[in-house]
Short mmCIF file of C-alpha atoms in Angstrom, two decimals:
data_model
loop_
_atom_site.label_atom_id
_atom_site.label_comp_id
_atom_site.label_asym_id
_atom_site.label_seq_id
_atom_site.Cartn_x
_atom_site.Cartn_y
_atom_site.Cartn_z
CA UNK A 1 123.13 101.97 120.73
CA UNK A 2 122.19 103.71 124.32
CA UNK A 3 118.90 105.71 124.52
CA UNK A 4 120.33 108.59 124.61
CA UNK A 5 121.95 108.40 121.27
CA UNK A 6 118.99 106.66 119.80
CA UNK A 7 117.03 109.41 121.00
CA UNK A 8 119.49 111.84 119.16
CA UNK A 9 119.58 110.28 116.47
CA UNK A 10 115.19 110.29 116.29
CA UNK A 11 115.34 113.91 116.57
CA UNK A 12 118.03 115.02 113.90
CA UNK A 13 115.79 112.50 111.84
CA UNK A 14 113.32 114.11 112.64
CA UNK A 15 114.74 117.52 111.56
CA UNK A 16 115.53 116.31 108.38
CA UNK A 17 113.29 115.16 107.19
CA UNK A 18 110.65 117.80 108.47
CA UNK A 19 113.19 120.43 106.68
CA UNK A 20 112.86 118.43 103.75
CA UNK A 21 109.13 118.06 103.02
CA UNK A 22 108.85 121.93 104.28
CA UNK A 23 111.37 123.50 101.38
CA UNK A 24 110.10 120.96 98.80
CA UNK A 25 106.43 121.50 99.33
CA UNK A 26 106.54 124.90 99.42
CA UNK A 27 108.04 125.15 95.51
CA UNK A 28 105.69 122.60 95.06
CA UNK A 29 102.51 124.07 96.17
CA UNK A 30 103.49 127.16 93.95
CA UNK A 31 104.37 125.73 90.65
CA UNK A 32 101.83 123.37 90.89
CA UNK A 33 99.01 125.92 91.51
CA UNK A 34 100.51 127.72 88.16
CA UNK A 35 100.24 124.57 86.54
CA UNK A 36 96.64 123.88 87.23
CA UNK A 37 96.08 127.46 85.90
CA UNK A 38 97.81 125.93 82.39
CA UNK A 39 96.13 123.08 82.01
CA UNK A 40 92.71 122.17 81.95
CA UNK A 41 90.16 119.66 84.27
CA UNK A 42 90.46 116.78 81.71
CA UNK A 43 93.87 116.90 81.53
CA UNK A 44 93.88 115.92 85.37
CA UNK A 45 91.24 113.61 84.70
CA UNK A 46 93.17 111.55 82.49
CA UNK A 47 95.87 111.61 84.79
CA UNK A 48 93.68 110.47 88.00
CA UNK A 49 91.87 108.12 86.14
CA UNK A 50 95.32 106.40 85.27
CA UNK A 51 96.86 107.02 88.58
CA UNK A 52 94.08 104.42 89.89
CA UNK A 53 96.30 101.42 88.91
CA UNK A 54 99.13 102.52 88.69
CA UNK A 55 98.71 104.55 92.38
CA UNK A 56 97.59 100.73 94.01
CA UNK A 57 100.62 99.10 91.87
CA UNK A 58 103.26 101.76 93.71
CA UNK A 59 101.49 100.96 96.92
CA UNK A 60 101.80 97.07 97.18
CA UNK A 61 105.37 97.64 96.13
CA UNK A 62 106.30 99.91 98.36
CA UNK A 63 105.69 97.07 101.47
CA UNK A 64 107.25 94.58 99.88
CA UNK A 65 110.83 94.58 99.97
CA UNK A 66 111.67 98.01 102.13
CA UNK A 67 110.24 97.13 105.66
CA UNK A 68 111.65 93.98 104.98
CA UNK A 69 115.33 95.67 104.56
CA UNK A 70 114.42 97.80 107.01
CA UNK A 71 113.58 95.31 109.89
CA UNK A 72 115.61 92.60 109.28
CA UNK A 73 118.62 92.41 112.31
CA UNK A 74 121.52 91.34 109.95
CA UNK A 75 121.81 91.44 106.08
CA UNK A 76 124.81 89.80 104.30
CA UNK A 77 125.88 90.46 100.63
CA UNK A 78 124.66 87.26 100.00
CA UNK A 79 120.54 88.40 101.51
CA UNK A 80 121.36 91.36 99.11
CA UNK A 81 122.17 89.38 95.94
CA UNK A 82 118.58 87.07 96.87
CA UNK A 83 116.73 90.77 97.51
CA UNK A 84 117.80 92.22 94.28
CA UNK A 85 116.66 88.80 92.15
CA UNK A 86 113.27 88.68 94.03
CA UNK A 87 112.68 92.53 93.41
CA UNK A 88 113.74 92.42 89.32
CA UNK A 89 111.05 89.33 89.54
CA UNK A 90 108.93 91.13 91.22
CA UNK A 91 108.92 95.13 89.70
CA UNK A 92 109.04 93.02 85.74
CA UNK A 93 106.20 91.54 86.95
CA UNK A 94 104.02 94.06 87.46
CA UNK A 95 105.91 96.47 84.65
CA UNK A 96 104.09 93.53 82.38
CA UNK A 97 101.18 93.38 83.84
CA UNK A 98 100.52 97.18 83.92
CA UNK A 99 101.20 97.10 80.20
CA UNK A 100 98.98 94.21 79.93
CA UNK A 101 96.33 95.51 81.54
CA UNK A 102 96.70 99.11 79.92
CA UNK A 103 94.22 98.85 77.21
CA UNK A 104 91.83 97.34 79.21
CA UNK A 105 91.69 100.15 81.41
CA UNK A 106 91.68 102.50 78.71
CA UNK A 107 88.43 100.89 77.62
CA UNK A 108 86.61 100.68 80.44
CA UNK A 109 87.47 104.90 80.82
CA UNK A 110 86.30 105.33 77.09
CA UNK A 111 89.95 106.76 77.38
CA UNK A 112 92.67 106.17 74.59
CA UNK A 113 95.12 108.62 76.31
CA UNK A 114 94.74 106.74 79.82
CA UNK A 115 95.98 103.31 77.85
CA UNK A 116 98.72 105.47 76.69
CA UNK A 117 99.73 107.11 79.79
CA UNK A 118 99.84 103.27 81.69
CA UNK A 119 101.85 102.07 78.94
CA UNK A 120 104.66 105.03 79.55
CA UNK A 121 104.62 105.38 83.29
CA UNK A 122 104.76 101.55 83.46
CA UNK A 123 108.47 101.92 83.09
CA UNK A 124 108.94 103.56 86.07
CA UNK A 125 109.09 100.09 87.49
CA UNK A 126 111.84 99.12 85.91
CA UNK A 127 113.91 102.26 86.93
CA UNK A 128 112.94 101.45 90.36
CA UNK A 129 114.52 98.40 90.28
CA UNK A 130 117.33 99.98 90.78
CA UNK A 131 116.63 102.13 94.13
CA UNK A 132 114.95 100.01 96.20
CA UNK A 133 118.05 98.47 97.79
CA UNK A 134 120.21 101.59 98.45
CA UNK A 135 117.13 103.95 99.49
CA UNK A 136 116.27 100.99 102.45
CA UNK A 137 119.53 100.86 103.20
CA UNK A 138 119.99 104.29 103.80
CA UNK A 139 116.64 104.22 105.70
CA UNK A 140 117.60 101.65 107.98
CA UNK A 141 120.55 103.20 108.55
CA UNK A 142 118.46 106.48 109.37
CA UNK A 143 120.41 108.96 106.68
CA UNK A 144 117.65 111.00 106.23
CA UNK A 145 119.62 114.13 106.06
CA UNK A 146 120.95 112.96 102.42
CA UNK A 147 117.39 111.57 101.73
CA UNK A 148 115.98 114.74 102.41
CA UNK A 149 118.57 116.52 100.07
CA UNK A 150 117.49 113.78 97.37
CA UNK A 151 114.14 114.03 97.41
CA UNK A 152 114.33 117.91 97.58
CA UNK A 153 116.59 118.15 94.31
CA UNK A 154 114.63 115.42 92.96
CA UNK A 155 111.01 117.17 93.57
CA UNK A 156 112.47 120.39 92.80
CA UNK A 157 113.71 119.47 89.14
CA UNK A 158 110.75 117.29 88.16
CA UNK A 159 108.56 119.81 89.15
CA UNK A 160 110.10 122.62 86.64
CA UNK A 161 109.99 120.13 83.99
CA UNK A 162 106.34 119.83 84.71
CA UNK A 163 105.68 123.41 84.43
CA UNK A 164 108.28 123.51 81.56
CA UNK A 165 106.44 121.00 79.08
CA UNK A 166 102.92 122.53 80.61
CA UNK A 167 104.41 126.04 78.96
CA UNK A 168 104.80 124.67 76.01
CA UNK A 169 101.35 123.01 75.49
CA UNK A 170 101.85 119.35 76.22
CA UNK A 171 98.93 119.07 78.81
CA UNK A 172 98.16 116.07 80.45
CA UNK A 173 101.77 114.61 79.10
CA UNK A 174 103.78 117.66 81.28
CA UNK A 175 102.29 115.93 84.48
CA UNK A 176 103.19 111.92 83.45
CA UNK A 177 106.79 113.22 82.04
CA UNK A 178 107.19 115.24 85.41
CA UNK A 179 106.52 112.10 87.28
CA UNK A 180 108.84 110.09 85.06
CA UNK A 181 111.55 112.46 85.80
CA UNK A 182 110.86 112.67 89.55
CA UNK A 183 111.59 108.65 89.50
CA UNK A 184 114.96 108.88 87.65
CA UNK A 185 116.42 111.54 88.89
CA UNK A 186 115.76 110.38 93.04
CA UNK A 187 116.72 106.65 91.25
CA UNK A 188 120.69 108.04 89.67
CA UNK A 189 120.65 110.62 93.43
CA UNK A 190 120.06 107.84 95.79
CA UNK A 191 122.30 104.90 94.00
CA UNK A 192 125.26 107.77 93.48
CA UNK A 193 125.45 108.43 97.28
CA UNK A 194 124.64 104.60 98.23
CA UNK A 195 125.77 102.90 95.47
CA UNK A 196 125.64 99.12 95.51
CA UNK A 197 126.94 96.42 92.51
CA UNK A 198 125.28 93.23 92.98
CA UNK A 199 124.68 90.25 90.42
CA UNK A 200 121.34 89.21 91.06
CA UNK A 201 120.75 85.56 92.74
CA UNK A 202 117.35 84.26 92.24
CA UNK A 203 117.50 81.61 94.48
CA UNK A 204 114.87 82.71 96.67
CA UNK A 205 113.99 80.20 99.44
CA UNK A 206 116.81 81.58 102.34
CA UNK A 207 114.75 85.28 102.43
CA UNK A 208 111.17 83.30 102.00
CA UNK A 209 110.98 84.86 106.10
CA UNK A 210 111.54 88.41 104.20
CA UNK A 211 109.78 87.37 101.54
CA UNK A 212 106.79 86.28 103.74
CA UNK A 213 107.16 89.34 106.02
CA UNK A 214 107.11 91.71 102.75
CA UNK A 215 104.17 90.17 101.39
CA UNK A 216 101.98 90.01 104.82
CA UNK A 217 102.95 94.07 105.01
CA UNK A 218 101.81 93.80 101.29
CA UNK A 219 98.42 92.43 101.99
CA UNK A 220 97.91 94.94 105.41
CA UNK A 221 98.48 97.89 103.06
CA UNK A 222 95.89 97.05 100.60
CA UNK A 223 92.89 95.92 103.30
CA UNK A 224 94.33 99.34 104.68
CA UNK A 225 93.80 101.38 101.53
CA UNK A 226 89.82 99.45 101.17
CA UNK A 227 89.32 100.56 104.86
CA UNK A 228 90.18 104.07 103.95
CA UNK A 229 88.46 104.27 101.04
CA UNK A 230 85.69 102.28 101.65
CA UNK A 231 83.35 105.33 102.71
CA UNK A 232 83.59 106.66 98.91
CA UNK A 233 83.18 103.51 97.44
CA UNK A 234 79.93 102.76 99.26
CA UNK A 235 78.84 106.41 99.35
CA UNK A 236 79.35 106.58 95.70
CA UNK A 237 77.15 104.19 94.95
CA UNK A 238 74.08 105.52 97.33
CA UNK A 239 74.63 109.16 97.21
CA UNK A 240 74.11 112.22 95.30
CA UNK A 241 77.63 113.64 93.19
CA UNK A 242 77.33 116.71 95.22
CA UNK A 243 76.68 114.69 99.22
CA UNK A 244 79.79 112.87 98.32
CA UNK A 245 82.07 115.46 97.14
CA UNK A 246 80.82 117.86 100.39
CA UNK A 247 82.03 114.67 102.50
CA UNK A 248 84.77 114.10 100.52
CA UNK A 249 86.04 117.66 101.08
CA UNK A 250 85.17 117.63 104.67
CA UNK A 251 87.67 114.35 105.12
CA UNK A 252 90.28 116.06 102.89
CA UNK A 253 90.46 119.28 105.50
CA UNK A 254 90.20 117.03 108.53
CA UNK A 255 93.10 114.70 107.07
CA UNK A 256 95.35 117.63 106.33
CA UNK A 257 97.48 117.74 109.55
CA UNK A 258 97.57 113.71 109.53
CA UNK A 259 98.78 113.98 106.31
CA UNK A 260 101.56 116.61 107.00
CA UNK A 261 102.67 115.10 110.46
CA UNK A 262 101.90 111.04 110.67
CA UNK A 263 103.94 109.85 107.55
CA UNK A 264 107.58 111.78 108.58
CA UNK A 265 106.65 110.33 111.98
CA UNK A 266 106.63 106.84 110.86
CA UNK A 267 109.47 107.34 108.23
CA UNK A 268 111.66 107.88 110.96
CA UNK A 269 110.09 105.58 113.70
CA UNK A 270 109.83 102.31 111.88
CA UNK A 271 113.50 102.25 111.51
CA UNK A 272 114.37 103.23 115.08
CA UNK A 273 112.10 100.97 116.68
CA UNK A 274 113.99 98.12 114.12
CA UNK A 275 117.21 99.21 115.93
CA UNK A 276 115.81 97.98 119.45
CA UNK A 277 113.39 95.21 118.89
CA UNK A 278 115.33 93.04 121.05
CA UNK A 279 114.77 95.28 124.14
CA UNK A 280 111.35 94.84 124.87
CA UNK A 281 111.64 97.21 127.79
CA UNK A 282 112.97 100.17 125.45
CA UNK A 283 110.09 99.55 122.91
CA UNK A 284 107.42 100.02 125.12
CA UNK A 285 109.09 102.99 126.95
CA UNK A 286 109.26 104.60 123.17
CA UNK A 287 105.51 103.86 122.72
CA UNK A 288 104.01 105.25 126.08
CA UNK A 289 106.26 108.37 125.15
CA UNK A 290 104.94 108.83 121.30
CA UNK A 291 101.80 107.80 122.78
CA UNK A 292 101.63 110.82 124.99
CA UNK A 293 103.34 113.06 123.04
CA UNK A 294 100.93 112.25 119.91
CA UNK A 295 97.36 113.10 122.40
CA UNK A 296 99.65 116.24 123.36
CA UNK A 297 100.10 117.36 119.88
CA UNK A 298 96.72 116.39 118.68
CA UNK A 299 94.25 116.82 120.79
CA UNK A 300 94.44 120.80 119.79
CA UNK A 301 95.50 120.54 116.78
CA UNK A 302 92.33 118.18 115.53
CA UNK A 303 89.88 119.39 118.51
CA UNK A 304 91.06 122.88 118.10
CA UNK A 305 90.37 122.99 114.14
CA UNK A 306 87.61 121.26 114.79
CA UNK A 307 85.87 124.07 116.53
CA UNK A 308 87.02 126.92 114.11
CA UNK A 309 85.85 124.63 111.14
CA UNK A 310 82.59 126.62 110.85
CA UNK A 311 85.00 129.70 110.32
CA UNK A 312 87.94 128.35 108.18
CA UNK A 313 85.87 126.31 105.68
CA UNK A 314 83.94 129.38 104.65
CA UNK A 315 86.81 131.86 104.76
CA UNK A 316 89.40 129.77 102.64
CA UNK A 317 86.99 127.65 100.80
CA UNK A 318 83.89 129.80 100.18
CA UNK A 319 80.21 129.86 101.02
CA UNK A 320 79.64 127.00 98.45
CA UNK A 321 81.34 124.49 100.46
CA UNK A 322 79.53 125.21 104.07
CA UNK A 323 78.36 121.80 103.58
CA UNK A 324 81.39 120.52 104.46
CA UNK A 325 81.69 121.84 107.60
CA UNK A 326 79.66 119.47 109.59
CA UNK A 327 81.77 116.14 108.36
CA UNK A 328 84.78 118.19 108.49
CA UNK A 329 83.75 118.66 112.12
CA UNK A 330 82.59 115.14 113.09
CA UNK A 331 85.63 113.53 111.58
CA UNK A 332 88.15 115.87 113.17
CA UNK A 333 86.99 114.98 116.51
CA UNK A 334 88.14 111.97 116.45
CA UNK A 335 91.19 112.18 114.58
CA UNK A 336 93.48 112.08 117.44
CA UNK A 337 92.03 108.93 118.21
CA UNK A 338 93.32 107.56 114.32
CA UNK A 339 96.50 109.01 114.75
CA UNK A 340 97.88 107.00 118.02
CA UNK A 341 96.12 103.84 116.51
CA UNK A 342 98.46 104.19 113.69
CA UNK A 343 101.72 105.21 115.35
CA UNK A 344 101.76 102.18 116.81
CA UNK A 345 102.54 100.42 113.25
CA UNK A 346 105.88 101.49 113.35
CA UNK A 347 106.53 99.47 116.66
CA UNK A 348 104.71 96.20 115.21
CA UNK A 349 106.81 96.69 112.12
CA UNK A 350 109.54 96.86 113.94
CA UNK A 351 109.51 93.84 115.92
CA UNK A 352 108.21 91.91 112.62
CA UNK A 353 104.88 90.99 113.57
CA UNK A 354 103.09 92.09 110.50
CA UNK A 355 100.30 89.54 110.90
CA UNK A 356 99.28 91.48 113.84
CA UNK A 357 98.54 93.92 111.66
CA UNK A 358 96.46 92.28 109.16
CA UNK A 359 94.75 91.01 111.93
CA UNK A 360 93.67 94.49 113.07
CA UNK A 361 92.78 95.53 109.66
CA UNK A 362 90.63 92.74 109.01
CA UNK A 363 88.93 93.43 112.14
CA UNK A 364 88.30 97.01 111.60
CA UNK A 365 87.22 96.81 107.78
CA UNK A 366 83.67 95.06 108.80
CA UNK A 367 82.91 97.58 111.98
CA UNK A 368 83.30 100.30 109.71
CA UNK A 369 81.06 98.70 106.86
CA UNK A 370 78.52 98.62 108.94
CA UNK A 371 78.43 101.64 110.12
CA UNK A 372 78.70 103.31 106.93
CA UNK A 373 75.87 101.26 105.54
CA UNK A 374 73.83 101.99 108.74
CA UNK A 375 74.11 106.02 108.29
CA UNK A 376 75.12 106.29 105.12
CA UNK A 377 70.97 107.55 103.90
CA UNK A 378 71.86 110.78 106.08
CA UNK A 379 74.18 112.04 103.38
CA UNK A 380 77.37 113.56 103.82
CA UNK A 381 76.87 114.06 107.48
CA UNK A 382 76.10 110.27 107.93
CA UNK A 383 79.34 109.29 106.40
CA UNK A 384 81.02 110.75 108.97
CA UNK A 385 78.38 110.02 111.66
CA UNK A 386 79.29 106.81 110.69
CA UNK A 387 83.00 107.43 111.06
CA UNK A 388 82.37 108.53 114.64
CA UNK A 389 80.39 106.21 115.62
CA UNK A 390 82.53 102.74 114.50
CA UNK A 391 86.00 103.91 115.08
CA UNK A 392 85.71 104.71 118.65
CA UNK A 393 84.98 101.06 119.04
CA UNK A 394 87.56 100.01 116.56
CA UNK A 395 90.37 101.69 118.40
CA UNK A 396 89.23 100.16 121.88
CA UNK A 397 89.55 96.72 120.37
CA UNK A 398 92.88 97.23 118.31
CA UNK A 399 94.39 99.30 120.72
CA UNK A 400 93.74 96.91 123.56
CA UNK A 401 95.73 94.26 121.37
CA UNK A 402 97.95 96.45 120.66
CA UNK A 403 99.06 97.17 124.26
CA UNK A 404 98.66 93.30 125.17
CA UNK A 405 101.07 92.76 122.01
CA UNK A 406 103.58 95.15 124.25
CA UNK A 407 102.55 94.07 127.55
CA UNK A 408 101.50 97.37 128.77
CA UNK A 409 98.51 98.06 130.79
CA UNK A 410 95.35 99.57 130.26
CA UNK A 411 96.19 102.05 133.29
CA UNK A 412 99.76 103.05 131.82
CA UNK A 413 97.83 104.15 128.49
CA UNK A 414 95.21 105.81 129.87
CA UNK A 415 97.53 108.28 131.51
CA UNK A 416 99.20 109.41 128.33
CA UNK A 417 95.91 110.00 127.85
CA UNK A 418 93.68 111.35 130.12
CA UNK A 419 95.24 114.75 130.87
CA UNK A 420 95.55 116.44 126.95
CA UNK A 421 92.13 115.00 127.04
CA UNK A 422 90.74 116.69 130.00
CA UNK A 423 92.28 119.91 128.57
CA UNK A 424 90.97 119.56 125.07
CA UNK A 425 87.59 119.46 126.57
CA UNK A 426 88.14 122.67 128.82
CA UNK A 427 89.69 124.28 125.52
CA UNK A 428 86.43 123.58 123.72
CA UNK A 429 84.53 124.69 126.56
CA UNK A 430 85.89 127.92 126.11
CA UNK A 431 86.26 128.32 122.41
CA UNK A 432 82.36 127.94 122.14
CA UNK A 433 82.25 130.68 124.53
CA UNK A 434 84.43 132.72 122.63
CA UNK A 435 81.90 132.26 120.10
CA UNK A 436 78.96 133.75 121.29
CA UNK A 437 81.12 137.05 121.99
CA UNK A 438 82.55 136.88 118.84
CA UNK A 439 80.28 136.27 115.81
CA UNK A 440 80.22 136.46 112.46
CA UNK A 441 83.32 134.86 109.76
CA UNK A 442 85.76 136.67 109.48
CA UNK A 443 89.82 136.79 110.21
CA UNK A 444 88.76 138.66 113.94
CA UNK A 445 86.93 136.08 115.25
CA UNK A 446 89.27 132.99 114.38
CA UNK A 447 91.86 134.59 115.87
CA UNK A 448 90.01 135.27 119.39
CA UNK A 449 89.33 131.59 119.00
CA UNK A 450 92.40 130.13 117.91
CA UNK A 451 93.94 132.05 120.91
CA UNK A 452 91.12 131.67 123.74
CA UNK A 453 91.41 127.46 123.04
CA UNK A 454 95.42 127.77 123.18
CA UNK A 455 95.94 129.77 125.83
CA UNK A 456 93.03 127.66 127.64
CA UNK A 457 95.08 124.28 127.04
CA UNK A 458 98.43 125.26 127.75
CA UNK A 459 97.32 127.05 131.15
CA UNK A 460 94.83 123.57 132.16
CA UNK A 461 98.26 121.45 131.33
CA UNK A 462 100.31 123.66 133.50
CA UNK A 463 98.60 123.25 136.36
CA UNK A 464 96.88 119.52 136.57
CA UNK A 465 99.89 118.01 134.84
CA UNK A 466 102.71 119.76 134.22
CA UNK A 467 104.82 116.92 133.56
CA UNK A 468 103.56 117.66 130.00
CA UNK A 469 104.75 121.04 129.30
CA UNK A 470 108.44 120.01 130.74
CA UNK A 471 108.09 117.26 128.44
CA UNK A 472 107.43 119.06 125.55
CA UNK A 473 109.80 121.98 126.12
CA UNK A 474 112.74 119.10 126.27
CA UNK A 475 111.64 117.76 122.96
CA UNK A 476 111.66 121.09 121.59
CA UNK A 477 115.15 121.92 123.00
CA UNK A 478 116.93 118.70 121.64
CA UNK A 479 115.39 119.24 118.52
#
């Protein structure tokens, strides 16, 4: 595949699957906002309290066969037929264990219904069974114009059953059974467009590579899903219900963009960076490039939310939740920073060195426990005091062994960085200024704000490195 076309092929991925998440989430956000109105705060406490295991379960699955699929150069019918045995071993497994374990749960929750709940949704691993080949294939293949359709008609449908059963008084149940639907309908979508009749061969020991891969991924994803939730779990235990959920909140706004942007960026990169892993020269020439277009995008988007916080918490949150404003702040300042770290997973994925990974996991969990253990008297502020404190020092050391994984040099890094930088700061400069002539919360001032810092950015690009704006405008044109 040339560059160009790979490049092509990024951006209508891109498209897709942007188009996708933007017409599903919208129905979303509106029929699940009616059906919060319907039910009542237990009801989603049952349902969070189960989603706990269940939630982790779907995570460790979800890196164990797919990147494998994914990454792997060649697969044969014959790697297929091994796949499909090692994932019906693998998805019974834990469809026994959850049921297993369901009571258990239940008791330690003083929670009948949250026994019940894991013993239904425990099927869903059995349904899934039967995606997991044909939705990596079409991944690796990078269809996501029909996995956008899929998920769409999928999300769409579950979510009016939800609201259907919620209508008609099931509570907590509407939710579970929405889910359940969600998983069978994208299950018959995805194997009808991709479908794929294999016996199963359970003779494992030609994919134990895969197999090995799969499970290192595995293992990254859950020291990944400690490090991230580490500040609650520690927090929880030292602070006040009210300092936690005021941080808690504050990392919830700051995460929002990350959550809307990162994840379609590494649905789409993981595979393309699979396609080239051979051609260490094209890798690292994709890198520097989402590298500098990531500090382009994010510097004001995170920076530039970051110093309208004190406005847009209050306005679309209320006075209560002014608290939050400070973490919110802290946190988003060095967001940008969290964001290239983890685009470069898709690139170590992609050339199948996983234990680098787990390696840079392992070394950030401990920097960040200390730090959160350090500050973490000064309340809701010190969590994320804490945040910006260790991660600036976790990204210098994982980022550093990140570029020496990729041979590329300190200096060729710091210039994808240094000029959004430089303008972020001026932007902020003059946002604070905007400030003092514009007081007070209301609509008015954030948007004197909002358009002093963009204006301020785009104009400091232009003119010390205007590389950046041509840059941008291509990427914007081909998509």
């Amino acid at each position: 595949m040339t560059q160009d076309n790979l490049k092509q092929q990024v951006l209508h991925s891109i498209k897709w699957v942007a188009l996708g998440k933007a017409a599903t989430q919208l129905i979303r956000w509106i029929i699940t906002f009616w059906v919060i109105r319907l039910l009542t705060p237990e009801d989603y406490g049952e349902v969070a309290m189960a989603d706990v295991l269940f939630g982790f379960f779907t995570l460790m699955l979800g890196s164990f066969i797919t990147p494998s699929i994914i990454q792997a150069k060649e697969l044969s019918t014959h790697t297929l037929k091994k796949l499909f045995g090692a994932i019906i071993l693998v998805y019974c497994t834990f469809f026994i264990v959850q049921l297993s374990l369901a009571d258990a749960v239940g008791r330690y929750y003083q929670s009948s219904n949250v026994a019940d709940i894991l013993s239904l949704n425990a099927w869903c691993f059995l349904i899934l069974i039967f995606q997991v080949i044909p939705a990596a294939l079409m991944y690796r293949e990078m269809d996501f114009k029909k996995l956008a359709i899929i998920t769409a008609i999928a999300t769409v449908f579950a979510t009016l059953v939800t609201l259907a059963l919620a209508l008609m008084g099931y509570g907590f149940w509407s939710i579970i059974w929405g889910e359940i639907v969600l998983v069978v309908v994208k299950t018959v979508l995805v194997f009808a467009v991709k479908p794929l009749w294999l016996l199963p061969d359970f003779k494992l020991k030609p994919i134990l590579p895969m197999i090995k891969f799969g499970g290192l991924l595995t293992l990254n994803a859950i020291l990944f899903y400690v490090f991230l939730h580490m500040d609650i779990m520690i927090a929880g235990r030292i602070l006040s219900p009210m300092e936690v959920g005021l941080f808690a909140v504050g990392l919830q706004f700051a995460l929002m963009p990350q959550k809307k942007i990162l994840p379609l960026l590494r649905q789409v990169a993981f595979p393309a960076f699979s396609k080239i892993q051979d051609n260490k020269a094209r890798v690292n020439h994709y890198i520097l490039k989402a590298q500098r277009l990531s500090f382009l995008a994010t510097v004001p988007i995170f920076w530039g939310l970051a110093s309208v916080v004190d406005v847009v918490i209050p306005l679309i949150l209320g006075e209560k939740w002014v608290g939050a404003v400070m973490p919110a702040m802290i946190v988003l300042f060095i967001m940008p920073l969290r964001f290239s770290d983890e685009l470069f997973n898709p690139a170590i994925k992609g050339i199948g060195n996983a234990r680098h990974m787990l390696i840079n996991a392992l070394i950030s969990i401990p920097i960040l426990f200390v730090g959160i253990v350090a500050f973490s008297d000064m309340g809701a502020i010190g969590i994320a005091i804490a945040w910006a404190v260790s991660y600036p020092l976790i990204y210098v050391v994982v980022v550093g062994r990140n570029c020496g994984l990729f041979n590329i040099t300190i200096k060729q890094f710091l210039k994808s960085m240094l000029p959004p930088i430089s303008a972020g700061i001026l932007m902020l400069v003059f946002v604070f200024a905007a400030k003092q002539a514009f007081t007070g919360i209301n609509i008015t001032s954030l948007i004197v704000q909002v358009a002093a810092g963009g204006i301020v950015y785009v104009l400091t690009l232009f003119f010390v490195h205007k590389a950046s704006i041509k840059e941008l405008k291509s990427l914007l044109k081909t998509t």
